XYZ file of C-alpha atoms in Angstrom:
750
model
C 0.000 0.000 0.000
C 2.834 2.386 0.891
C 4.536 1.582 -2.428
C 1.308 2.383 -4.276
C 0.989 5.754 -2.498
C 4.607 6.650 -3.319
C 4.025 5.787 -7.003
C 0.915 7.971 -7.107
C 2.804 10.896 -5.537
C 5.656 10.546 -8.024
C 3.164 10.383 -10.919
C 1.430 13.522 -9.644
C 4.729 15.394 -9.369
C 5.607 14.406 -12.942
C 2.287 15.799 -14.181
C 2.727 19.021 -12.215
C 6.235 19.598 -13.521
C 5.087 18.730 -17.038
C 2.292 21.289 -16.884
C 4.584 23.922 -15.417
C 7.172 23.260 -18.081
C 4.580 23.485 -20.818
C 3.311 26.788 -19.437
C 6.786 28.230 -19.208
C 7.514 27.114 -22.753
C 4.285 28.663 -24.036
C 5.139 31.974 -22.398
C 8.416 32.092 -24.337
C 6.708 31.762 -27.714
C 6.468 35.174 -29.357
C 3.046 35.907 -30.810
C 3.125 37.749 -34.104
C -0.012 39.102 -35.719
C 0.102 38.987 -39.482
C -1.748 40.950 -42.114
C -0.777 38.409 -44.761
C -3.698 36.170 -43.715
C -4.877 33.311 -45.911
C -8.359 31.884 -46.090
C -7.202 28.271 -45.999
C -4.424 28.633 -43.392
C -6.276 29.466 -40.158
C -4.731 29.802 -36.710
C -5.333 26.103 -36.067
C -3.458 24.874 -39.142
C -0.541 22.577 -38.276
C 2.050 24.266 -40.525
C 0.700 27.780 -40.122
C 3.811 29.355 -38.600
C 6.225 27.935 -41.172
C 4.032 29.023 -44.099
C 3.488 32.551 -42.778
C 7.144 33.093 -41.913
C 8.285 32.019 -45.374
C 5.620 34.232 -46.920
C 6.618 37.163 -44.722
C 10.205 36.723 -45.935
C 9.044 36.621 -49.550
C 10.315 33.082 -50.123
C 6.970 31.525 -50.989
C 3.720 33.143 -51.993
C 0.037 32.298 -52.011
C -2.307 32.415 -54.949
C -3.834 35.774 -55.738
C -7.230 34.732 -54.440
C -5.940 34.709 -50.834
C -5.446 30.943 -50.722
C -2.273 28.896 -50.264
C -3.823 25.572 -51.327
C -1.537 23.491 -49.108
C -2.557 20.153 -50.607
C -1.883 21.189 -54.204
C 1.378 19.764 -55.544
C 4.236 22.150 -56.241
C 5.826 22.388 -59.668
C 9.518 22.317 -60.455
C 9.311 25.926 -61.558
C 7.668 27.059 -58.306
C 10.251 25.137 -56.278
C 13.125 26.719 -58.215
C 11.775 30.223 -57.546
C 11.365 29.576 -53.813
C 14.879 28.123 -53.480
C 16.415 31.036 -55.360
C 14.644 33.478 -53.051
C 15.578 31.507 -49.931
C 19.256 31.520 -50.892
C 19.062 35.117 -52.164
C 20.685 34.068 -55.412
C 21.499 36.890 -57.842
C 19.124 36.982 -60.812
C 20.373 35.532 -64.065
C 19.568 37.650 -67.159
C 17.198 35.838 -69.486
C 18.885 33.455 -71.900
C 16.917 31.064 -74.138
C 18.623 27.985 -72.763
C 15.469 26.010 -72.074
C 12.606 25.806 -74.521
C 9.971 25.888 -71.749
C 11.359 29.030 -70.068
C 10.569 32.219 -72.000
C 10.929 35.912 -71.240
C 7.241 35.889 -70.246
C 7.748 33.082 -67.712
C 7.090 34.355 -64.200
C 10.387 34.960 -62.322
C 12.384 33.465 -65.170
C 15.568 35.095 -63.872
C 15.190 33.340 -60.516
C 14.485 29.973 -62.102
C 17.610 30.327 -64.207
C 19.566 31.278 -61.100
C 18.475 28.065 -59.363
C 19.315 25.969 -62.405
C 22.677 27.685 -62.775
C 23.870 25.951 -59.600
C 22.052 22.695 -60.337
C 19.456 22.862 -57.556
C 16.716 21.025 -59.454
C 17.269 18.316 -62.074
C 16.401 19.210 -65.663
C 14.673 16.849 -68.077
C 17.174 17.190 -70.894
C 19.783 19.566 -72.205
C 17.235 22.177 -73.343
C 14.069 21.244 -71.442
C 13.666 22.031 -67.752
C 10.173 20.665 -67.037
C 8.822 23.966 -65.727
C 5.230 22.896 -65.062
C 5.937 19.311 -64.062
C 5.211 18.230 -60.509
C 8.214 18.104 -58.193
C 8.823 14.562 -56.930
C 9.979 13.632 -53.431
C 13.358 12.390 -54.612
C 13.896 15.572 -56.648
C 12.943 17.624 -53.580
C 15.412 15.747 -51.388
C 18.106 16.438 -53.961
C 17.134 20.138 -54.120
C 17.284 20.582 -50.341
C 20.658 18.884 -49.994
C 22.104 20.772 -52.969
C 20.745 24.140 -51.903
C 21.784 24.010 -48.269
C 24.862 21.811 -48.688
C 23.674 19.368 -46.075
C 26.207 16.806 -44.917
C 25.397 13.181 -44.061
C 25.225 12.008 -40.450
C 26.191 8.616 -39.076
C 22.559 7.571 -38.678
C 21.619 4.457 -40.616
C 18.537 5.000 -42.753
C 16.520 2.130 -44.158
C 13.419 2.294 -46.359
C 11.747 -0.643 -48.020
C 11.620 0.976 -51.480
C 15.219 2.189 -51.496
C 15.921 0.302 -54.718
C 13.244 2.280 -56.562
C 14.982 5.594 -55.826
C 16.879 7.045 -58.784
C 20.583 6.387 -58.334
C 21.319 10.100 -58.795
C 19.141 10.926 -55.799
C 19.801 8.061 -53.334
C 22.451 9.884 -51.334
C 20.370 13.073 -51.130
C 17.331 11.106 -49.968
C 19.387 9.460 -47.242
C 20.763 12.818 -46.029
C 17.312 14.449 -46.052
C 15.920 11.582 -43.989
C 18.841 11.738 -41.580
C 17.990 15.389 -40.879
C 14.270 14.558 -40.545
C 13.427 16.956 -43.372
C 11.269 14.383 -45.129
C 9.121 11.576 -43.795
C 8.448 7.987 -44.704
C 5.088 6.333 -45.182
C 4.818 2.812 -43.813
C 8.602 2.540 -43.989
C 8.568 3.556 -47.655
C 9.932 6.767 -49.118
C 7.768 6.784 -52.279
C 10.361 8.667 -54.343
C 8.173 9.502 -57.346
C 5.209 10.820 -55.369
C 4.570 14.523 -55.846
C 5.357 17.093 -53.149
C 2.499 19.106 -51.727
C 2.939 22.815 -51.127
C 2.587 22.433 -47.381
C 5.228 19.683 -47.226
C 7.550 21.785 -49.344
C 7.108 24.783 -47.030
C 7.516 22.724 -43.840
C 10.689 20.971 -45.022
C 12.249 24.099 -46.533
C 11.595 26.069 -43.356
C 13.108 23.296 -41.242
C 16.176 23.119 -43.484
C 16.667 26.901 -43.360
C 16.471 26.833 -39.570
C 18.835 23.861 -39.460
C 21.443 25.755 -41.478
C 20.893 29.061 -39.659
C 19.541 30.738 -42.778
C 16.619 31.985 -40.732
C 16.036 32.358 -37.013
C 15.111 29.237 -35.143
C 13.083 31.173 -32.612
C 9.513 30.084 -32.053
C 6.790 32.268 -33.497
C 3.066 31.914 -33.180
C 1.519 33.831 -36.069
C -1.930 35.111 -35.235
C -4.180 35.683 -38.233
C -6.763 38.347 -37.450
C -9.862 39.929 -38.965
C -11.029 37.219 -41.368
C -14.668 37.808 -42.323
C -16.502 35.858 -45.020
C -20.037 35.826 -46.374
C -22.134 32.760 -45.563
C -21.978 31.576 -49.154
C -18.214 32.008 -49.502
C -16.397 28.807 -50.400
C -12.726 27.882 -50.424
C -11.430 26.062 -53.495
C -8.778 23.590 -52.278
C -7.861 22.246 -55.707
C -5.527 23.870 -58.202
C -7.001 26.709 -60.275
C -6.039 28.922 -63.169
C -5.808 32.602 -62.261
C -5.344 35.384 -64.799
C -5.039 39.060 -63.979
C -7.419 41.004 -66.170
C -6.366 44.599 -65.651
C -5.972 47.454 -63.190
C -3.308 47.802 -60.527
C -5.310 50.026 -58.193
C -8.357 47.716 -58.249
C -6.972 44.310 -59.305
C -9.418 42.120 -61.217
C -8.768 38.418 -61.806
C -10.397 35.566 -63.669
C -10.390 32.172 -61.967
C -11.367 28.724 -63.188
C -10.477 25.098 -62.581
C -10.516 24.750 -66.348
C -7.785 26.085 -68.585
C -8.065 29.776 -69.441
C -6.625 30.852 -72.779
C -6.398 34.557 -73.540
C -7.532 35.189 -77.120
C -7.563 38.956 -77.524
C -8.276 42.507 -76.446
C -10.248 45.203 -78.235
C -10.625 48.866 -77.277
C -13.581 50.936 -78.452
C -13.652 54.679 -77.802
C -17.135 56.221 -77.694
C -15.896 59.730 -76.921
C -17.599 59.903 -73.531
C -16.718 56.311 -72.606
C -14.323 53.524 -73.449
C -14.861 49.783 -73.765
C -11.964 47.424 -73.101
C -13.071 43.962 -74.193
C -11.085 40.883 -73.131
C -11.827 37.408 -74.484
C -10.809 33.959 -73.258
C -11.424 30.345 -74.166
C -12.496 28.109 -71.291
C -12.591 24.335 -71.117
C -11.854 24.551 -74.155
C -14.891 25.568 -76.274
C -16.653 27.952 -73.922
C -15.984 31.651 -74.487
C -15.664 34.261 -71.764
C -15.972 37.943 -72.660
C -15.263 40.597 -70.054
C -16.097 44.185 -70.997
C -14.876 47.038 -68.822
C -16.874 50.133 -69.794
C -15.291 53.201 -68.194
C -16.783 56.685 -68.164
C -15.258 60.147 -67.958
C -16.304 60.438 -64.304
C -13.950 57.563 -63.399
C -16.662 54.943 -62.785
C -17.048 51.796 -64.834
C -19.388 48.932 -65.624
C -17.916 45.435 -65.705
C -19.907 43.008 -67.870
C -19.105 39.285 -67.895
C -20.532 36.916 -70.485
C -19.871 33.167 -70.560
C -21.113 31.322 -73.663
C -20.967 27.543 -73.300
C -21.985 25.543 -76.396
C -21.333 22.166 -74.717
C -23.195 20.082 -72.139
C -20.277 20.221 -69.686
C -20.616 22.390 -66.580
C -18.226 25.353 -66.667
C -17.526 27.651 -63.718
C -15.644 30.935 -63.970
C -15.138 33.407 -61.138
C -14.509 37.117 -61.537
C -12.501 38.380 -58.554
C -11.846 41.943 -57.494
C -9.527 42.842 -54.623
C -9.439 46.087 -52.701
C -6.540 46.932 -50.394
C -6.368 49.170 -47.307
C -10.000 48.468 -46.398
C -10.952 49.314 -42.816
C -14.627 48.357 -42.918
C -17.327 47.337 -45.392
C -21.068 46.707 -45.636
C -23.619 45.364 -48.098
C -26.983 47.132 -48.438
C -29.326 44.555 -49.964
C -32.286 45.109 -52.268
C -34.175 42.168 -50.777
C -34.735 44.208 -47.639
C -37.711 45.344 -49.728
C -39.519 42.171 -50.877
C -41.204 42.162 -54.271
C -44.973 41.673 -54.254
C -45.830 39.432 -57.188
C -49.522 39.423 -58.029
C -49.149 36.999 -60.909
C -47.345 33.663 -60.560
C -48.682 32.004 -63.706
C -46.575 30.538 -66.488
C -44.536 33.162 -68.311
C -44.544 35.656 -65.453
C -41.393 37.780 -65.158
C -39.084 35.932 -62.748
C -36.399 38.630 -62.554
C -36.177 40.867 -59.526
C -33.424 43.387 -58.748
C -29.651 43.578 -58.178
C -28.053 41.964 -55.117
C -27.097 45.214 -53.455
C -24.637 48.018 -52.872
C -21.221 47.003 -51.547
C -19.565 49.880 -49.669
C -16.088 49.884 -48.197
C -14.167 52.438 -46.169
C -10.451 52.865 -46.934
C -7.811 53.681 -44.340
C -7.729 57.308 -45.518
C -11.434 57.687 -44.669
C -12.654 57.618 -48.282
C -15.685 55.520 -49.249
C -15.880 53.475 -52.447
C -18.949 51.621 -53.682
C -20.021 48.914 -56.084
C -23.532 48.119 -57.273
C -23.658 44.347 -57.753
C -26.083 42.680 -60.137
C -27.170 39.060 -60.322
C -26.267 36.449 -62.913
C -28.681 35.372 -65.638
C -28.550 31.968 -67.351
C -30.315 31.908 -70.687
C -30.435 30.328 -74.121
C -30.221 32.307 -77.356
C -33.269 32.046 -79.610
C -33.617 33.259 -83.188
C -36.156 32.938 -85.973
C -35.403 33.446 -89.680
C -38.000 34.680 -92.168
C -38.228 34.029 -95.884
C -37.815 37.708 -96.766
C -34.439 37.859 -94.993
C -35.654 39.198 -91.673
C -34.654 37.746 -88.329
C -36.000 37.939 -84.791
C -33.894 37.500 -81.638
C -34.780 36.694 -78.050
C -33.356 34.942 -74.999
C -35.056 32.162 -73.051
C -34.311 32.910 -69.393
C -33.466 29.863 -67.286
C -32.499 31.327 -63.916
C -31.663 34.531 -62.077
C -29.009 33.793 -59.433
C -27.209 35.705 -56.718
C -23.489 35.161 -57.314
C -21.696 37.541 -54.957
C -19.566 36.172 -52.147
C -16.807 37.959 -50.286
C -13.965 37.601 -47.812
C -12.055 40.217 -45.856
C -8.598 39.167 -44.679
C -6.781 41.827 -42.725
C -7.136 44.972 -44.798
C -7.849 43.168 -48.079
C -11.427 42.799 -49.283
C -11.977 40.251 -52.042
C -15.326 39.958 -53.784
C -16.123 36.956 -55.965
C -18.714 36.820 -58.766
C -19.404 33.286 -59.970
C -20.544 32.511 -63.497
C -21.795 28.918 -63.504
C -22.935 27.380 -66.763
C -24.878 24.124 -66.686
C -24.165 23.602 -70.362
C -25.597 24.865 -73.642
C -26.366 28.269 -72.201
C -25.208 31.862 -71.744
C -24.377 33.413 -68.370
C -24.390 37.214 -67.928
C -23.295 39.234 -64.910
C -22.571 42.918 -64.229
C -21.538 45.410 -61.609
C -20.866 49.153 -61.441
C -17.724 50.280 -59.609
C -16.921 53.740 -58.289
C -14.180 55.285 -56.171
C -16.906 57.492 -54.686
C -20.303 56.910 -53.049
C -22.876 56.087 -55.735
C -25.666 57.867 -53.846
C -25.665 61.275 -52.207
C -27.361 59.858 -49.116
C -28.685 56.654 -47.602
C -32.175 58.109 -48.094
C -31.612 58.259 -51.861
C -30.235 54.721 -51.876
C -33.099 53.238 -49.886
C -35.641 55.159 -51.954
C -34.208 53.648 -55.134
C -34.307 50.154 -53.658
C -37.940 50.574 -52.660
C -38.820 51.950 -56.081
C -37.019 49.096 -57.810
C -38.962 46.553 -55.754
C -42.265 48.234 -56.548
C -41.644 48.698 -60.278
C -39.364 45.694 -60.823
C -40.880 44.942 -64.228
C -39.917 48.400 -65.519
C -36.478 48.740 -63.903
C -33.497 47.248 -65.697
C -31.640 44.588 -63.733
C -30.298 42.186 -66.394
C -27.554 44.328 -67.894
C -25.166 43.145 -70.604
C -22.523 44.893 -72.693
C -25.051 44.862 -75.570
C -27.860 46.370 -73.523
C -30.404 45.376 -70.868
C -32.782 42.432 -71.306
C -36.387 42.619 -70.159
C -39.447 40.391 -70.195
C -41.179 40.492 -73.570
C -44.954 40.309 -73.903
C -46.517 37.036 -74.987
C -47.320 38.527 -78.412
C -43.668 38.424 -79.526
C -41.563 35.726 -81.127
C -39.541 33.574 -80.908
C -41.188 33.026 -77.510
C -39.930 29.919 -75.642
C -42.402 27.322 -74.410
C -41.785 28.476 -70.840
C -43.059 31.939 -71.740
C -39.855 33.399 -70.272
C -38.759 35.291 -73.355
C -36.471 38.282 -72.771
C -35.217 40.780 -75.290
C -33.719 44.221 -75.706
C -36.625 46.647 -75.611
C -35.572 50.002 -77.035
C -37.857 51.887 -74.663
C -35.971 50.369 -71.721
C -32.489 50.640 -73.233
C -32.777 54.375 -72.653
C -32.769 55.150 -68.928
C -35.493 57.796 -68.598
C -36.066 57.255 -64.899
C -32.335 57.349 -64.162
C -32.096 60.612 -66.108
C -34.930 62.148 -64.098
C -33.394 61.103 -60.795
C -29.926 62.255 -61.772
C -31.218 65.723 -62.648
C -33.084 65.827 -59.349
C -30.546 64.228 -56.980
C -27.158 64.182 -58.753
C -26.461 60.577 -57.689
C -23.474 59.035 -59.486
C -25.285 55.737 -59.963
C -27.919 57.345 -62.162
C -25.240 59.259 -64.025
C -23.543 55.932 -64.772
C -26.820 54.373 -65.928
C -27.423 57.227 -68.353
C -23.875 57.066 -69.720
C -24.289 53.325 -70.183
C -27.628 53.895 -71.908
C -26.002 56.040 -74.594
C -23.421 53.329 -75.282
C -26.149 50.684 -75.525
C -28.237 52.806 -77.886
C -25.212 53.312 -80.101
C -24.460 49.580 -80.092
C -28.088 48.688 -80.813
C -28.220 51.012 -83.811
C -25.231 49.259 -85.451
C -24.497 52.116 -87.851
C -28.054 52.387 -89.217
C -29.789 55.754 -89.466
C -32.753 54.693 -87.321
C -33.361 52.237 -84.496
C -34.983 49.010 -85.682
C -36.605 46.435 -83.432
C -34.989 42.981 -83.286
C -38.105 41.192 -81.992
C -41.198 40.351 -84.054
C -44.635 41.313 -82.740
C -47.085 38.526 -83.550
C -49.843 41.145 -83.220
C -48.372 43.053 -86.180
C -47.449 39.844 -87.974
C -51.033 38.623 -87.865
C -52.455 42.025 -88.876
C -50.016 43.041 -91.592
C -47.490 40.203 -92.014
C -44.758 42.470 -90.586
C -41.706 40.783 -89.080
C -38.446 42.066 -87.610
C -36.704 44.267 -88.352
C -39.083 47.214 -88.511
C -39.065 50.847 -87.368
C -41.353 51.640 -84.461
C -42.192 55.360 -84.494
C -42.658 55.513 -80.731
C -39.255 53.971 -80.059
C -37.441 56.382 -82.338
C -39.406 59.344 -81.001
C -38.513 58.491 -77.389
C -34.848 57.894 -78.211
C -34.614 61.186 -80.080
C -36.065 62.952 -77.033
C -33.682 61.135 -74.723
C -30.696 62.358 -76.735
C -32.081 65.860 -77.081
C -32.983 66.285 -73.405
C -29.749 64.947 -71.940
C -27.043 64.899 -74.608
C -25.637 68.308 -73.780
C -25.559 67.556 -70.053
C -23.592 64.356 -70.670
C -21.363 65.743 -73.445
C -22.702 63.328 -76.050
C -21.401 64.211 -79.548
C -24.063 65.261 -82.097
C -26.869 64.762 -79.577
C -29.352 66.759 -81.721
C -28.958 64.548 -84.788
C -31.452 61.829 -83.714
C -34.095 64.573 -83.490
C -33.305 65.850 -86.991
C -33.010 62.346 -88.471
C -36.301 61.180 -87.068
C -38.112 64.352 -88.124
C -36.752 63.810 -91.647
C -38.047 60.249 -91.558
C -41.539 61.435 -90.596
C -41.552 64.011 -93.384
C -40.689 61.304 -95.913
C -43.572 59.018 -94.903
C -46.150 60.702 -97.168
C -44.079 59.995 -100.237
C -43.430 56.424 -99.066
C -47.144 55.793 -98.553
C -46.948 55.176 -94.800
C -49.931 57.454 -94.036
C -53.691 57.321 -93.537
C -55.131 60.149 -95.651
C -57.899 62.298 -94.125
C -58.222 65.004 -96.785
C -55.976 66.634 -99.363
C -53.780 68.332 -96.758
C -54.354 66.180 -93.683
C -53.145 62.710 -92.734
C -51.923 60.471 -89.936
C -48.493 58.858 -90.105
C -48.479 55.091 -89.608
C -47.043 53.628 -86.395
C -44.650 51.173 -88.037
C -42.376 51.171 -91.067
C -41.402 47.626 -92.084
C -37.929 47.157 -93.554
C -38.588 44.039 -95.665
C -42.326 44.357 -96.392
C -44.495 46.866 -98.298
C -47.527 47.583 -96.129
C -49.263 50.496 -94.377
C -50.215 50.014 -90.738
C -52.622 51.727 -88.365
C -51.995 55.014 -86.551
C -52.457 55.159 -82.778
C -53.191 58.446 -81.048
C -50.105 58.329 -78.808
C -47.800 57.604 -81.789
C -49.476 60.333 -83.843
C -49.037 62.917 -81.103
C -45.481 61.810 -80.359
C -44.470 62.179 -84.002
C -46.138 65.557 -84.296
C -44.358 66.768 -81.185
C -41.011 65.688 -82.607
C -41.726 67.648 -85.790
C -42.620 70.765 -83.782
C -39.448 70.462 -81.704
C -37.377 70.032 -84.868
C -38.995 73.123 -86.350
C -38.203 75.156 -83.248
C -34.649 73.835 -83.134
C -33.690 73.900 -86.832
C -36.242 76.308 -88.386
C -36.996 74.097 -91.396
C -40.544 74.735 -92.702
C -40.960 71.142 -93.893
C -41.218 70.027 -90.262
C -43.982 72.538 -89.508
C -45.835 71.645 -92.702
C -45.935 67.939 -91.775
C -46.950 68.759 -88.182
C -49.875 70.868 -89.490
C -51.011 67.964 -91.663
C -51.234 65.771 -88.563
C -52.878 68.418 -86.361
C -55.544 69.276 -88.958
C -56.352 65.545 -89.227
C -56.907 65.479 -85.460
C -59.020 68.683 -85.741
C -61.292 67.096 -88.287
C -61.670 63.807 -86.380
C -61.658 65.149 -82.821
C -65.194 63.969 -82.008
C -64.522 60.560 -83.525
C -61.457 60.080 -81.307
C -63.473 60.629 -78.097
C -65.302 57.560 -76.823
C -68.641 57.572 -75.003
C -66.853 57.098 -71.639
C -64.577 60.074 -72.317
C -61.504 57.991 -73.070
C -59.614 58.244 -76.362
C -59.729 55.458 -78.922
C -56.377 53.690 -79.195
C -55.985 53.801 -82.980
C -57.383 54.470 -86.413
C -57.042 51.560 -88.846
C -56.037 51.827 -92.523
C -59.764 51.269 -93.186
C -60.526 54.399 -91.122
C -62.022 52.633 -88.112
C -61.491 53.980 -84.584
C -60.821 51.022 -82.296
C -58.920 49.729 -79.244
C -58.350 50.601 -75.597
C -55.914 53.455 -75.078
C -53.040 53.621 -72.591
C -54.085 55.038 -69.239
C -51.614 57.932 -68.972
C -49.315 58.100 -72.017
C -51.750 59.819 -74.377
C -52.552 62.519 -71.830
C -48.824 63.168 -71.385
C -48.514 63.546 -75.177
C -51.531 65.870 -75.428
C -50.047 68.141 -72.755
C -46.759 68.293 -74.665
C -48.619 69.103 -77.910
C -50.456 71.927 -76.158
C -47.162 73.316 -74.876
C -45.476 73.210 -78.304
C -48.384 74.659 -80.307
C -48.573 77.467 -77.724
C -45.204 78.617 -79.043
C -46.095 78.265 -82.737
C -49.853 78.496 -83.491
C -52.403 78.908 -80.708
C -55.375 78.363 -83.017
C -55.010 74.622 -82.426
C -55.168 74.844 -78.634
C -58.967 74.552 -78.161
C -59.050 71.143 -79.848
C -56.121 69.854 -77.808
C -57.655 71.212 -74.583
C -60.911 69.438 -75.425
C -59.064 66.123 -75.744
C -57.125 66.805 -72.522
C -60.308 67.503 -70.604
C -62.029 64.391 -71.896
C -59.089 62.061 -71.174
C -58.554 63.565 -67.715
C -62.230 63.191 -66.879
C -62.090 59.502 -67.795
C -59.023 58.966 -65.569
C -60.802 60.690 -62.684
C -63.943 58.588 -63.101
C -61.879 55.397 -63.050
C -59.607 56.655 -60.231
C -56.469 55.935 -62.277
C -54.795 59.057 -60.959
C -51.984 60.844 -62.728
C -48.244 60.651 -63.272
C -45.713 63.141 -61.990
C -45.153 64.103 -65.622
C -48.876 64.870 -66.044
C -48.922 67.035 -62.937
C -45.856 69.027 -63.963
C -47.126 69.382 -67.519
C -50.577 70.642 -66.564
C -48.967 73.039 -64.131
C -46.669 74.376 -66.872
C -49.535 75.111 -69.260
C -51.886 76.499 -66.592
C -54.447 73.701 -66.813
C -54.136 72.084 -63.375
C -57.928 72.216 -63.171
C -57.894 69.077 -65.328
C -55.612 67.110 -62.983
C -57.188 63.629 -62.706
C -58.360 62.452 -59.325
C -56.581 59.540 -57.717
C -53.033 58.585 -56.680
C -49.848 60.014 -58.173
C -47.862 57.424 -60.144
C -44.127 57.422 -60.847
C -44.593 55.350 -64.018
C -47.390 55.654 -66.543
C -49.979 52.875 -66.493
């Protein structure tokens, strides 16, 4: 019993001294915080200190997406660079000794320096094996050669000794004697590849052993790592290509091979497009367009076209340095209320949100981040040579994830193709706040949620895509057909808000709108639709392309009302060109004749067909207003003459245009029938503008226009449809607020 008690006391003392010794040892370890921080080397990682110390010394480096990828094998080229840096070898000027080492090879001078003193075996006289995986026996040789390690008297035995290359047997034995490398089940496995972590651990140990670096103990403490919930680490090897920009580095990342195929620069005067193209995996095509504006902001558009069934994933990465803090204001704080969930209902919503980050100098930079859209391209050819284009939307996906490591913020935008599809993504970047205030930002988010069908959210370098009505083709079976609507390519609402609030985001949207309009036009004199209306096809056999008078009228006004403010070259020309087109319609036969001197101009001018269409009141008024504006701007009598022909037609038919309920008929057919339900607000907006313009030119027409205004306004009041802000301002301008319709004020016309 006494012996047992003595043994227990001795065991207790051993434990106490062991704990005390451990505590004393721990207190001697110097803790070093590091700003290098890697996403896949946390504080608990077993080789953390060795990796961070070698990185801090510039001997090894991580990938540019803030990952070290410890389990990825190291190449002979990477090993040569690290050894040259560790030994501080003088750079060797480039010399085409090896066919696989070119002037463009990263750190070629350091690789040549390592090979100059025979640190890593070469494949043949003129081939190094740059991208080949470094084997364990080659690594043993490199360590012994680099650090001139001498053998010890320790006997080393491994079961696969015979399989080691004779040139490396001695080096393997020395490396094992110094415990720089390990065995696996008493085997060395000489031809196995070396992982990055094993390379770093062994190199660090060898440098300490030879007093190349301090052998003191360090405990690196990685701080301030913050990631989004959806952020994922990619442990496998990836391809990373730097796109552009040193101040705001942008990278392209993929597990598949990335092959750069070209760069194109397009100067629009007020903006510049830099277009980069890459092949991926190997038939998919990635196009990245950086559209920069004179104010320093830029859009970044990414487009991945995958013609194969294979899944392809490409990440766009952007890194920001010296970031103190950041936040993401999300659009989904304001849920969308969808009244219709039937087949073919618009499934798009709004962007992800506004990413804001504060730099160490106190400045704030922001990025509006869109979602990704997977779609399929549709087209339909017609016998007369026409063609109609549309996209079948598959999904709208949030693709933003982010990580902040130390003072570096990295945002990731994932383009994931499921095969045989197109993936689009966009964001707007600014070195300044995009909104003047949080009130403006939140107001825009609320408005976007409320009017999500009329606010662009699927942006591409070719223009925004929006849900097309069911009476267009080629409509997919799902009903989710999306196309480039010219009325939404121009950013009217953004223009209004920019003039009112001066927010940079709206300025950027307007700048982008001008580029998209220019791209859509493709050198033609007028804007032609690229989607066929089955309504017009059934009525008149009209197919795309055709000229829609309303589209061209609205675009001309957009240029005229904002071109000077945004320094757009020749911003008055669309007004003149479209007025000239309207004047020419009588000779071309695109009119509905009322009497010898009076007529309505048709709504649509087909490019490939010979046919006259109907004339709707809102198109008629819009065209007449353009002619009056052109007359006031350019003084050409032909514009006034054509405008009078339209106005006198309305004078003659004014009672026919007014329906029993006070509303205006939608259109007059080529057979002179007044038919159709009119828009709720648009026609009243046009009538007000006509009143304003004729007031400056010929007031004899005002009574007729006022009669139509009164009738339309009365109908809106009776139905409680209310009025738009534009209607209110217009009636106020012409002194006819007494006709303001009863009901709620609307931002957008119904």
